[in-house]
Short mmCIF file of C-alpha atoms in Angstrom, two decimals:
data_model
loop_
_atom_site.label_atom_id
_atom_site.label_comp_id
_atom_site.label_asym_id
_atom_site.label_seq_id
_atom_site.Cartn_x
_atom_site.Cartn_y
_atom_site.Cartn_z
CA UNK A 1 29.78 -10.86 46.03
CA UNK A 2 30.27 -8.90 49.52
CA UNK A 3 33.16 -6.94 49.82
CA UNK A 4 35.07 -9.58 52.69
CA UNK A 5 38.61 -10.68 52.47
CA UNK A 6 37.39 -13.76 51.74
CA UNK A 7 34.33 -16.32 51.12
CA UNK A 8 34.45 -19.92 50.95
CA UNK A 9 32.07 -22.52 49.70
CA UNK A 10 30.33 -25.12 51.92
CA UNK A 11 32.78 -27.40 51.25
CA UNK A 12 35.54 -25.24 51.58
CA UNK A 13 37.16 -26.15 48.36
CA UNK A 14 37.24 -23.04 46.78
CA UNK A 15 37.72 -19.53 47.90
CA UNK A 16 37.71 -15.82 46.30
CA UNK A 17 40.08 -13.72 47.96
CA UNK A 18 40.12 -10.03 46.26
CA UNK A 19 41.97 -9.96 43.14
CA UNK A 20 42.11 -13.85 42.87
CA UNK A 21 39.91 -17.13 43.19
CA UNK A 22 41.66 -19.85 45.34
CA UNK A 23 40.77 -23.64 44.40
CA UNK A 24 41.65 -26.26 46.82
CA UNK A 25 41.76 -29.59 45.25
CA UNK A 26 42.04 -32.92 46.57
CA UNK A 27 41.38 -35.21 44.24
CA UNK A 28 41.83 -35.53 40.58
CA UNK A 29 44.40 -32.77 40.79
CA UNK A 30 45.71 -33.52 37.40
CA UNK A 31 42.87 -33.29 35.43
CA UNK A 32 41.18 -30.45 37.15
CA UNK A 33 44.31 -28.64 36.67
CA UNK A 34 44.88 -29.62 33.11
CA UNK A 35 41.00 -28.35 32.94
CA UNK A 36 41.71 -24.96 34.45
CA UNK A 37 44.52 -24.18 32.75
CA UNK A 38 42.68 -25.13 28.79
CA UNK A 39 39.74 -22.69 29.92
CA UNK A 40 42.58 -19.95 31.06
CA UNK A 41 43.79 -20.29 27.68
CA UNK A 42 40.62 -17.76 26.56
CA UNK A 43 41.21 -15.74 29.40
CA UNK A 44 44.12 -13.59 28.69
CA UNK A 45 43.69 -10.85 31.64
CA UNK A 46 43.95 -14.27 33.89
CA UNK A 47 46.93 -15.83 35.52
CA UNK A 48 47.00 -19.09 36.84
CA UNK A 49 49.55 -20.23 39.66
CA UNK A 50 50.30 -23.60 40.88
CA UNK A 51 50.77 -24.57 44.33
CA UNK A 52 50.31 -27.78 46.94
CA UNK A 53 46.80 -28.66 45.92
CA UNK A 54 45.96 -25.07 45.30
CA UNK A 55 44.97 -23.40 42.45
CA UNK A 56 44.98 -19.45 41.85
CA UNK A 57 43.45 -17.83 39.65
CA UNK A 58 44.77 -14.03 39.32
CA UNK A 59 44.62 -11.05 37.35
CA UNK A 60 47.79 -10.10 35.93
CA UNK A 61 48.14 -6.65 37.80
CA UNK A 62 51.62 -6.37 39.07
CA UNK A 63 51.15 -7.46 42.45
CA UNK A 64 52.66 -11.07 44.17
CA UNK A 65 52.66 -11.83 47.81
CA UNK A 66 56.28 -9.86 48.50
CA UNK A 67 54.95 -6.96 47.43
CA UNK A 68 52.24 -7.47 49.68
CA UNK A 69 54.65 -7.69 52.86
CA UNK A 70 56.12 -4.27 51.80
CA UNK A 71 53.13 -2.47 51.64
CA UNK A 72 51.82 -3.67 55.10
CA UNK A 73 55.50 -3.20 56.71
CA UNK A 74 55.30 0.64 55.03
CA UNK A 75 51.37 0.80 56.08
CA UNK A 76 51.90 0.05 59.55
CA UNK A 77 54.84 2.12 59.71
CA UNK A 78 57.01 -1.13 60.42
CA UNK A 79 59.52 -0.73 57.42
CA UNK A 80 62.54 0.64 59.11
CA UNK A 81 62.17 -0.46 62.76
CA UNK A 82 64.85 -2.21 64.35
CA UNK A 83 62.89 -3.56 67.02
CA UNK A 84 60.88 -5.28 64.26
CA UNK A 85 61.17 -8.86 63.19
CA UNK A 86 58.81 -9.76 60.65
CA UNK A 87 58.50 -13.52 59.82
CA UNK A 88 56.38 -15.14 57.06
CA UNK A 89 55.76 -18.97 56.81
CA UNK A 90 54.43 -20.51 54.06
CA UNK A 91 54.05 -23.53 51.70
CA UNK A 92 54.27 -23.22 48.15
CA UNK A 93 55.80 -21.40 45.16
CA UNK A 94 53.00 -18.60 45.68
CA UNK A 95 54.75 -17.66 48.70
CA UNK A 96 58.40 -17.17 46.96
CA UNK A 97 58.31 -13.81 46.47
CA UNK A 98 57.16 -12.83 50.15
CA UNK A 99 60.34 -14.64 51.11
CA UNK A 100 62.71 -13.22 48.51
CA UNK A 101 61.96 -9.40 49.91
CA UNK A 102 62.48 -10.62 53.51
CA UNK A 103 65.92 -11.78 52.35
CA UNK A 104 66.65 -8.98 50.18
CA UNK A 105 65.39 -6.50 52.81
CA UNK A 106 67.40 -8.49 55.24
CA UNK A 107 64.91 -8.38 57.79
CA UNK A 108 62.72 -10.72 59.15
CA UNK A 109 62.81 -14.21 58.33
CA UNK A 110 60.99 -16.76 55.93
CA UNK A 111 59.99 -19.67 56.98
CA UNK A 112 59.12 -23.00 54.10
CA UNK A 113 57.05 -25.42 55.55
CA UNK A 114 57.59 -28.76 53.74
CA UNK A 115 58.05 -32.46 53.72
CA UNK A 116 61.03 -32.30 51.59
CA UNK A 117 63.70 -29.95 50.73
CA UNK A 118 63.34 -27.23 47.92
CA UNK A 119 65.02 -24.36 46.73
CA UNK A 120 64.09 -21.26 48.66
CA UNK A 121 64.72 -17.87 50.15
CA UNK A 122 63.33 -18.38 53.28
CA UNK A 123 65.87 -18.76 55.70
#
């Protein structure tokens, strides 16, 4: 596999991101996810996380989408600015924890895009 940030099949259903493998499903979510999840079973070192249609599959290093947000506000020297605003959108339950350390950083703002209301930190 080359070394990009990410690869997707020709029908763009699936994708491997480093660290993780990214299913998008559209139909027969159920069972494809029921699927997934039995075979995961044999895979200890393998996570699996649930989202709108998505599937990821992850390794279970310490590492979440917040923690992700810190390291490229500290990388690009953007963790203590003032004049900074960083704002992260997102969809799903993989995206909680991106919005929980822009709340408890208080800085920046989360954003939920969805058809109906849910329990969030994004503001």
């Amino acid at each position: 596999m080359k070394n990009s940030a990410h690869q997707n099949t020709k029908e763009k259903q699936a994708m491997v991101r480093n660290m993780s493998l990214i299913f998008f499903i559209m139909q027969n979510w159920t069972l494809i996810a029921q699927h997934v999840h039995d075979i995961l079973r044999n895979y200890p070192l393998l996570h699996l996380t649930h989202g709108w249609k998505v599937l990821e599959i992850c390794t279970i290093i310490d590492w979440n989408k917040g923690k992700a947000v810190n390291l490229l506000l500290e990388c690009l020297g953007l963790n203590d600015r003032d004049h900074v605003l960083p704002i992260y959108i997102g969809c799903d339950r993989t995206d909680k924890d991106a919005f929980k350390v822009l709340r408890e950083l208080n800085s920046g703002y989360g954003i939920l895009v969805s058809s109906v209301p849910k329990e969030t930190d994004a503001h």
